[in-house]
Coordinates of C-alpha atoms in Angstrom, one line a residue:
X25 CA 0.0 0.0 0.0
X26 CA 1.1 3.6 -0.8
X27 CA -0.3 6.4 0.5
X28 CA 0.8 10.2 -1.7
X29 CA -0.1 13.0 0.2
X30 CA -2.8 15.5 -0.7
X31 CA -5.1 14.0 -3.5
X32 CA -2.6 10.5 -4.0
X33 CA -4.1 7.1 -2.8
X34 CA -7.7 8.3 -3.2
X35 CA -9.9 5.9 -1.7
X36 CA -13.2 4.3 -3.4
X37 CA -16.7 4.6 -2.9
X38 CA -17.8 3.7 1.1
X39 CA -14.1 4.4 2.3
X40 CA -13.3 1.2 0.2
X41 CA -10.3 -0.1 -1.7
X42 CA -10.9 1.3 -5.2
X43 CA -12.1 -1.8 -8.2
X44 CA -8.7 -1.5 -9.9
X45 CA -7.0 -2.7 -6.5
X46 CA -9.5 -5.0 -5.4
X47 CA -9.1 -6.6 -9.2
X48 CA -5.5 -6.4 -9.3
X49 CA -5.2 -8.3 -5.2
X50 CA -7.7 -10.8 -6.8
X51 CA -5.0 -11.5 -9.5
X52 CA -2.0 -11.4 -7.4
X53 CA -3.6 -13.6 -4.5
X54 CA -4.5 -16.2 -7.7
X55 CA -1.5 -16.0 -9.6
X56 CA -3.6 -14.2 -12.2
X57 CA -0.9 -11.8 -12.8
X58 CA 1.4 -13.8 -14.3
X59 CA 1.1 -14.7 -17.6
X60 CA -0.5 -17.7 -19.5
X61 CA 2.5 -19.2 -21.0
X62 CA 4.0 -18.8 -17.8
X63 CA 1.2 -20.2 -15.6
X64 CA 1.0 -23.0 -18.1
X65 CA 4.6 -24.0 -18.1
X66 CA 4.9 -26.3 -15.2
X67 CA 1.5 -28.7 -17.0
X68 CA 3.8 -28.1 -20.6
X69 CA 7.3 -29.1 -18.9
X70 CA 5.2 -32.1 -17.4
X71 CA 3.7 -33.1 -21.0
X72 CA 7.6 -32.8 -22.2
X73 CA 9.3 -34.8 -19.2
X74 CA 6.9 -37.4 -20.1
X75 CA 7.1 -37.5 -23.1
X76 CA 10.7 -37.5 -24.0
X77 CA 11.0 -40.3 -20.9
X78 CA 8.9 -42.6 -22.9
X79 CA 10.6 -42.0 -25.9
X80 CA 14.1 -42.6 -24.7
X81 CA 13.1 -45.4 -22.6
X82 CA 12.1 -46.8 -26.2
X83 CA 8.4 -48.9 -27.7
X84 CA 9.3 -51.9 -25.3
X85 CA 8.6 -49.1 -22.1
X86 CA 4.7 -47.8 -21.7
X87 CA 5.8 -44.9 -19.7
X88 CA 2.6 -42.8 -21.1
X89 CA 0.2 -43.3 -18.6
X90 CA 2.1 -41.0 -16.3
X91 CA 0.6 -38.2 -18.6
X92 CA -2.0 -38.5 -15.6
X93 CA 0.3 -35.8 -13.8
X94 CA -0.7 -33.1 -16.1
X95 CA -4.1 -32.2 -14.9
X96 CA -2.9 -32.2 -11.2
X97 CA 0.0 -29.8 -11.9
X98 CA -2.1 -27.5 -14.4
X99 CA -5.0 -27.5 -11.2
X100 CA -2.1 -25.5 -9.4
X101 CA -2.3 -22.4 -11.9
X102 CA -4.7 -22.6 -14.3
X103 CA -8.3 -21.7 -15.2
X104 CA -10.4 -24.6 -15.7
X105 CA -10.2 -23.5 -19.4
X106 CA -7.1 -23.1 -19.8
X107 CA -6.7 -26.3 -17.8
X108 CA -9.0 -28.1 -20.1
X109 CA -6.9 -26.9 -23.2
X110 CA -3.6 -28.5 -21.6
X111 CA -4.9 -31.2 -21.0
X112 CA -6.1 -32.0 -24.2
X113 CA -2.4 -31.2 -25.8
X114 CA -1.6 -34.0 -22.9
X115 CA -4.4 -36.5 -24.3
X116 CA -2.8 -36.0 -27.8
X117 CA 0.7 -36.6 -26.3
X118 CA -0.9 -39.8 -24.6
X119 CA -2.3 -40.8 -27.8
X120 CA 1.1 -40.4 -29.7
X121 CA 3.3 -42.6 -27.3
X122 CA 0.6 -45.1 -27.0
X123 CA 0.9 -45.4 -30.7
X124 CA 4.7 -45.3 -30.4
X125 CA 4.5 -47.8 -27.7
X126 CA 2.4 -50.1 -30.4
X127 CA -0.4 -49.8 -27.5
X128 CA -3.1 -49.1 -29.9
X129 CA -2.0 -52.4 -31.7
X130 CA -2.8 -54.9 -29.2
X131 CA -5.9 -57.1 -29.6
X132 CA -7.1 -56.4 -26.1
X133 CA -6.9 -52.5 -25.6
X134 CA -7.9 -52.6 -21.7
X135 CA -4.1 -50.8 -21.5
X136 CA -5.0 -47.9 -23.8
X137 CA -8.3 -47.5 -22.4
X138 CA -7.9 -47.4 -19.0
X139 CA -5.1 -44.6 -19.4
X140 CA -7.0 -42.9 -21.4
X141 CA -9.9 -43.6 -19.0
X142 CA -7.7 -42.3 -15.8
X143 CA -6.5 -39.0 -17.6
X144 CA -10.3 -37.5 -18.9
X145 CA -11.4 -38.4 -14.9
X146 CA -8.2 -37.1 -13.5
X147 CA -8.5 -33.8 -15.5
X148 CA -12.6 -33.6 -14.8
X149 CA -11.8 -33.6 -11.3
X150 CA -8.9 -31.5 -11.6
X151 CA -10.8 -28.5 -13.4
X152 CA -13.4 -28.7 -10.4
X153 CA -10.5 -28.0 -8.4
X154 CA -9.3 -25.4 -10.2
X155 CA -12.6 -23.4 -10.2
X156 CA -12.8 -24.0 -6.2
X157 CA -9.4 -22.6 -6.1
X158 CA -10.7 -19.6 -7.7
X159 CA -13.4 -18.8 -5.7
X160 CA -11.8 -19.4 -2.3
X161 CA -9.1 -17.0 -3.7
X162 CA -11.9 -14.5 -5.0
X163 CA -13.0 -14.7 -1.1
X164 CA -9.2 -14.5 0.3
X165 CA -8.7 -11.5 -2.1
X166 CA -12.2 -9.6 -1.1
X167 CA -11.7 -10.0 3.0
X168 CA -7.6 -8.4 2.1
X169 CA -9.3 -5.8 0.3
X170 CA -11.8 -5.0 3.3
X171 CA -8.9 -5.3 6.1
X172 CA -7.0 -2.8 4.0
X173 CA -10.1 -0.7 3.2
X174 CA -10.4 -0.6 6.9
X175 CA -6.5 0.2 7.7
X176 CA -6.9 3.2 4.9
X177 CA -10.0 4.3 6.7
X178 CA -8.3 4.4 10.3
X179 CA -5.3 5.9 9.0
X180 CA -6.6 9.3 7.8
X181 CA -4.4 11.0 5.5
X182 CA -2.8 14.5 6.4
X183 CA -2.7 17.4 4.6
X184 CA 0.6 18.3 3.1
X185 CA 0.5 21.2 5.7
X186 CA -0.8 21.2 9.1
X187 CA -0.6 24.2 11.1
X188 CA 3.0 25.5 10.9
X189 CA 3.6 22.4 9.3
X190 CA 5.1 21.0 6.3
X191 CA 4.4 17.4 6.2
X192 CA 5.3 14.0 3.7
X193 CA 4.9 10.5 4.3
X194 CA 5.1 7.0 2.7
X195 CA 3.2 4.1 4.5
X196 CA 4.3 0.6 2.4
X197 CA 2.5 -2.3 4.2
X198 CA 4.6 -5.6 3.4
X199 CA 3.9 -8.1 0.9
X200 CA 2.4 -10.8 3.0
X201 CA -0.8 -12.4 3.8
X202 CA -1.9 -10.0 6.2
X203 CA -1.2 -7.2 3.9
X204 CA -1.9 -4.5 6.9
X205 CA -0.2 -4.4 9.7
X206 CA 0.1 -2.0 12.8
X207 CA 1.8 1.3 11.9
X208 CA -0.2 4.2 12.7
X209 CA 0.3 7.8 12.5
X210 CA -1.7 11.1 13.5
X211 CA -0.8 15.2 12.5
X212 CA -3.4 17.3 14.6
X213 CA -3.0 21.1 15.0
X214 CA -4.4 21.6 18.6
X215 CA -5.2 25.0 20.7
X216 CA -1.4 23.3 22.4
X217 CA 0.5 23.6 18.9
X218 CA 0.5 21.0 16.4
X219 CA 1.0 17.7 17.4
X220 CA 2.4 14.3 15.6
X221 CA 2.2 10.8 16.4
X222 CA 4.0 7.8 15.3
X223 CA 3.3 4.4 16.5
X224 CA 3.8 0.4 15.6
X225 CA 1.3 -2.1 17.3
X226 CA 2.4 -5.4 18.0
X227 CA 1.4 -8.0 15.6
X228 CA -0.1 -7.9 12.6
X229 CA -3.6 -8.5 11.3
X230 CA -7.2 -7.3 12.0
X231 CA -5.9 -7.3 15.6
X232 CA -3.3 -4.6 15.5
X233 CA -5.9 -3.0 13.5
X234 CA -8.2 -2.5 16.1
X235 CA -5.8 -1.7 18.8
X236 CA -3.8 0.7 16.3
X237 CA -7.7 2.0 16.2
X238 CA -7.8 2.4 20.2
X239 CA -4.5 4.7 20.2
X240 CA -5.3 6.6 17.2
X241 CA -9.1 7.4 19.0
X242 CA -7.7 8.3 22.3
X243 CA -4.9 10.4 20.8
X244 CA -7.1 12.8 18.7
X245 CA -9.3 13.3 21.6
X246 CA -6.9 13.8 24.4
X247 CA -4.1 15.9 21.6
X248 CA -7.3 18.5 21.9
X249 CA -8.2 18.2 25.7
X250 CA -4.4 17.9 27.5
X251 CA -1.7 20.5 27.4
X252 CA 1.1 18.2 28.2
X253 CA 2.6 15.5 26.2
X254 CA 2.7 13.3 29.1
X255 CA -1.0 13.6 29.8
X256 CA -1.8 12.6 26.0
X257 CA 0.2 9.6 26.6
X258 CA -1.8 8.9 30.1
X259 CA -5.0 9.1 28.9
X260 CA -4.0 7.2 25.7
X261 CA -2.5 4.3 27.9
X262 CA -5.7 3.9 30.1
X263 CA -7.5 3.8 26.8
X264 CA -5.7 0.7 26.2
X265 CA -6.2 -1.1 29.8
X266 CA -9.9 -1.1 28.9
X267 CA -10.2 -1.6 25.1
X268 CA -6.6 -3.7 24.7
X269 CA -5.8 -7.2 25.7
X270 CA -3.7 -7.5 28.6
X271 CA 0.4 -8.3 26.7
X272 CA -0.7 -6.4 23.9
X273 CA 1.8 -3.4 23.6
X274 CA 2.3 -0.1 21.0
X275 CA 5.7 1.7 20.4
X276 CA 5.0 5.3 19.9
X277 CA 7.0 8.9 19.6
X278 CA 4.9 11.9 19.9
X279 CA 6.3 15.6 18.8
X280 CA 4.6 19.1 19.7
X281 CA 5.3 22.0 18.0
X282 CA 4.8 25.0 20.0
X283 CA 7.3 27.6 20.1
X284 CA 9.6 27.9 16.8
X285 CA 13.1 26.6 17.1
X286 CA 12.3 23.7 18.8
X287 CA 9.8 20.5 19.2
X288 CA 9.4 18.8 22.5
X289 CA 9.2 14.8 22.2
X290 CA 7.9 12.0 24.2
X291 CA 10.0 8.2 23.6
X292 CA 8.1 5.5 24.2
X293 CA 10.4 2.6 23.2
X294 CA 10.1 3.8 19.6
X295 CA 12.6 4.0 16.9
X296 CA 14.3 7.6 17.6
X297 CA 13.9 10.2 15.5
X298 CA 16.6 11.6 13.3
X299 CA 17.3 15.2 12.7
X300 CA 18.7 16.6 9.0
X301 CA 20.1 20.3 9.5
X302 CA 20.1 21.8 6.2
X303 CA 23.8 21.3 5.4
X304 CA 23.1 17.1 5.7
X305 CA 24.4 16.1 8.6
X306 CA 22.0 14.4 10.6
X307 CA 21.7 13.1 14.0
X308 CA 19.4 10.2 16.0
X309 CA 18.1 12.3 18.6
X310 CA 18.9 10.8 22.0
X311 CA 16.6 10.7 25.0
X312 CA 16.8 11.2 28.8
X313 CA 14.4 9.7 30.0
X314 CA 13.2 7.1 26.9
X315 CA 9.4 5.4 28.5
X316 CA 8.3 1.9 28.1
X317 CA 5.4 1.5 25.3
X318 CA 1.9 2.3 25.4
X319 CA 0.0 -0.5 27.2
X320 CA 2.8 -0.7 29.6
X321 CA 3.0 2.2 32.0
X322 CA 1.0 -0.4 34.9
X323 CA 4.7 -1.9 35.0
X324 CA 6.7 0.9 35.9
X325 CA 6.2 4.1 38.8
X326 CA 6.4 7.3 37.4
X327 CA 5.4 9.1 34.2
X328 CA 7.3 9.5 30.5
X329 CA 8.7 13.7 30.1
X330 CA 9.2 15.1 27.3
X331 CA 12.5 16.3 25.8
X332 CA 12.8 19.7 24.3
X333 CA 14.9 19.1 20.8
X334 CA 16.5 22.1 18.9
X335 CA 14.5 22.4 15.6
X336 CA 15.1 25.0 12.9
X337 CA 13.1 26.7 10.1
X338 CA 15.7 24.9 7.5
X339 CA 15.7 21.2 9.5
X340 CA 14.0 18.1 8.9
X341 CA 12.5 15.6 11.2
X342 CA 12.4 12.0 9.9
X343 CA 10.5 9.8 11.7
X344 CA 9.3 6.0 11.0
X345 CA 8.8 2.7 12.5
X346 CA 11.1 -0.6 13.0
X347 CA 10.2 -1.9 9.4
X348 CA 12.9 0.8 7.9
X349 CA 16.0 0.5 10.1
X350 CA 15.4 -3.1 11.1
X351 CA 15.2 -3.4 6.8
X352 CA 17.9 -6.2 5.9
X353 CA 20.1 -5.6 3.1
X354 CA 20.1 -7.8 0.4
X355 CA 23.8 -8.5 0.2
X356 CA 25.0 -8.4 3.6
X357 CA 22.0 -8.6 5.9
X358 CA 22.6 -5.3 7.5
X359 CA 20.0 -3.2 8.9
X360 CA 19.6 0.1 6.6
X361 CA 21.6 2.8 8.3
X362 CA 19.0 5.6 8.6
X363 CA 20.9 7.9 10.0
X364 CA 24.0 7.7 7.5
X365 CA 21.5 7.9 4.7
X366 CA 18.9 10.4 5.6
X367 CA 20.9 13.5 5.7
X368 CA 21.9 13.8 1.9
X369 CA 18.4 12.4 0.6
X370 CA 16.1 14.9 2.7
X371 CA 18.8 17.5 3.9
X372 CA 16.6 19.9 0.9
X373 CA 12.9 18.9 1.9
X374 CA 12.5 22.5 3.9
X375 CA 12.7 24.3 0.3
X376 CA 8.7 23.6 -0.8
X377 CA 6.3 21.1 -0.5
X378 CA 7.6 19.6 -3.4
X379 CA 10.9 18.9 -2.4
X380 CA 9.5 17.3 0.6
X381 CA 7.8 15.4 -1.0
X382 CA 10.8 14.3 -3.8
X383 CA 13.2 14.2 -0.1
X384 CA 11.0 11.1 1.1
X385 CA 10.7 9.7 -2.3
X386 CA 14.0 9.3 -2.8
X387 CA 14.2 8.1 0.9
X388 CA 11.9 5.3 0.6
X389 CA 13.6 4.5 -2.7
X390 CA 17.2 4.3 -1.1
X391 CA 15.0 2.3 1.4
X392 CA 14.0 -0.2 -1.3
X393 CA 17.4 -0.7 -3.1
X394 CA 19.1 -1.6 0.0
X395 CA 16.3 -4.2 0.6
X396 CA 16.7 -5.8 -2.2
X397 CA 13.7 -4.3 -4.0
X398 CA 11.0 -6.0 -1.7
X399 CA 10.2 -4.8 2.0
X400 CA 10.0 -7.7 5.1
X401 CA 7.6 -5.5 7.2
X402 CA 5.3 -2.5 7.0
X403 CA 7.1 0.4 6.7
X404 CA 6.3 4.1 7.4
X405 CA 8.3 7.6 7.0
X406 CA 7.3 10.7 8.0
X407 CA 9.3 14.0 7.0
X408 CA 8.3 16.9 8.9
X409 CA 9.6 20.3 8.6
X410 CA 8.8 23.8 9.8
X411 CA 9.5 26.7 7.7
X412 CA 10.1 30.2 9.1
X413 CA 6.5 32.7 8.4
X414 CA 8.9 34.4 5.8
X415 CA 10.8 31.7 4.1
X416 CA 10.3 30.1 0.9
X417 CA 7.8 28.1 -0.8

């Protein structure tokens, strides 16, 4: 999934996945994607192997009967059309060697028959299964579509400027059979400045859905009620004790922007924040006092405090969640350096919206290459920047 700011990643009628996605997760979930000669291929290297065994094991060897695989491999891929049209190539194939085999010859033809016999029951059967393959992946691709229609819907998209601020993003979820996970992210302005929060719920599925939906809830109703950060986080973690299994647990940074020059932040055993100053150099900002995670605070005494970061009119804030540092590199299995790479790719993002948005383009690209192409886990980046009233763009 990939969200553009502003009018990018418009969602469909009812808050649902638009037809062209829901059509092209239908095809990917079924293999549908892929092309005919290639979905056909493992049925037509079947026919061959067969083939060319019976041949070279010569006329004394009646090898053809294991044509019978055919149907059961072309079930795997195939429409029961299509599947119907291999197997007829295989019937013909069947027929050949039986006649090379001098089968057909025999006064009593109870051979012939009964593999002929076997391979038009075989591929019946086998194009039944094909077309119950289809619909149960027709109903695996609509309930994906709904979960993500629903993980779209929760996760509201910002404005590309929020208060004072200047804002990009790119939320990937990863290519596996939850296809949403638990990342979450808010951007409220709030009679206390504006106010950002990044978060990861454990898990994955419908059920870091609905407790990514508990956190996002309580946080754009407490952001408005509570002046401090800390309270936002309170009221957000007894939230959870009601609504949230017990062991169920959410990483989180929150930011407020109040006074230019600087942004106060709350670590909740999140991935830090890293700050770009205009000339690229960059820095993970560190924390005092870093808090346990949401859901957590019964375990320890005390309350999280915020820490008060410098933050200029030409600096960026890049923030994001564990599936883009913990990202493994393709060649050496080393977790993408974020820091090192952030500063030259996003060190021009406080320039205009537009070079924002082309900063965490190119950051999510750099992302990509080092991964090999292909992400392991969702994956979300923020880039938020504050312009002086005066400055450019």
């Amino acid at each position: 999934m990939h969200l553009r700011r502003g009018g990018g990643g418009r969602i469909g009628p009812a808050g649902g996945v638009p037809p062209s996605r829901q059509r092209r997760a239908l095809l990917a979930t079924d293999l549908q994607d892929l092309s005919l000669l290639r979905r056909a291929a493992p049925a037509l290297t079947a026919i061959a192997v067969v083939s060319l065994a019976d041949y070279l094991s010569g006329p004394d060897r009646y090898l053809a009967p294991l044509m019978v695989v055919v149907p059961s491999v072309a079930a795997l891929t195939l429409r029961p059309r299509e599947l119907l049209a291999v197997c007829f190539l295989g019937l013909i194939a069947l027929l050949g060697l039986s006649r090379y085999d001098q089968v057909a010859d025999f006064g009593d033809h109870r051979f012939l028959y009964g593999a002929m016999v076997s391979y038009v029951a075989v591929a019946a059967l086998s194009a039944g299964i094909a077309e119950l393959r289809m619909r149960r992946a027709a109903a695996f691709a609509a309930v994906s579509s709904v979960a993500e229609a629903a993980q779209r819907a929760l996760l509201r998209q910002p404005e590309p400027v929020v208060g004072p601020l200047r804002l990009a993003v790119r939320y990937v979820s990863a290519a596996d059979a939850a296809r949403i996970g638990g990342d979450l992210y808010s951007v409220l302005d709030t009679p206390y400045g504006t106010r950002v929060l990044v978060g990861d719920v454990r898990g994955k599925g419908l059920g870091a859905v609905q407790t990514a939906a508990v956190v996002l809830g309580a946080f754009r109703e407490a952001a408005y009620d509570e002046e401090a950060l800390s309270d936002v986080a309170g009221r957000i973690e007894a939230s959870m004790h009601r609504h949230v299994p017990d062991g169920e647990f959410t990483t989180a940074v929150f930011a407020g922007f109040r006074e230019p020059g600087s942004v106060d932040l709350l670590h909740l055993g999140h991935v830090p924040p890293v700050r770009v100053h205009p000339d690229g150099t960059s820095e993970t900002v560190d924390f005092a006092d870093p808090w346990v995670p949401l859901g957590l605070g019964h375990l320890v005494a005390g309350r999280p405090r915020p820490t008060a970061v410098p933050f200029g009119p030409r600096d960026v804030l890049v923030l994001c969640t564990d599936g883009v540092v913990e990202a493994k590199g393709a060649r050496d299995g080393a977790f993408y350096p974020l820091a090192e790479r952030a500063g030259p790719l996003v060190r021009d993002g406080w320039r205009s919206l537009a070079d924002l948005d082309a900063a965490v383009a190119r950051l999510y690209a750099d992302l990509l290459v080092h991964a090999g192409g292909e992400l392991g886990d969702d994956a979300l980046l923020l880039l938020v920047t504050r312009p002086a009233p005066d400055g450019p763009g």
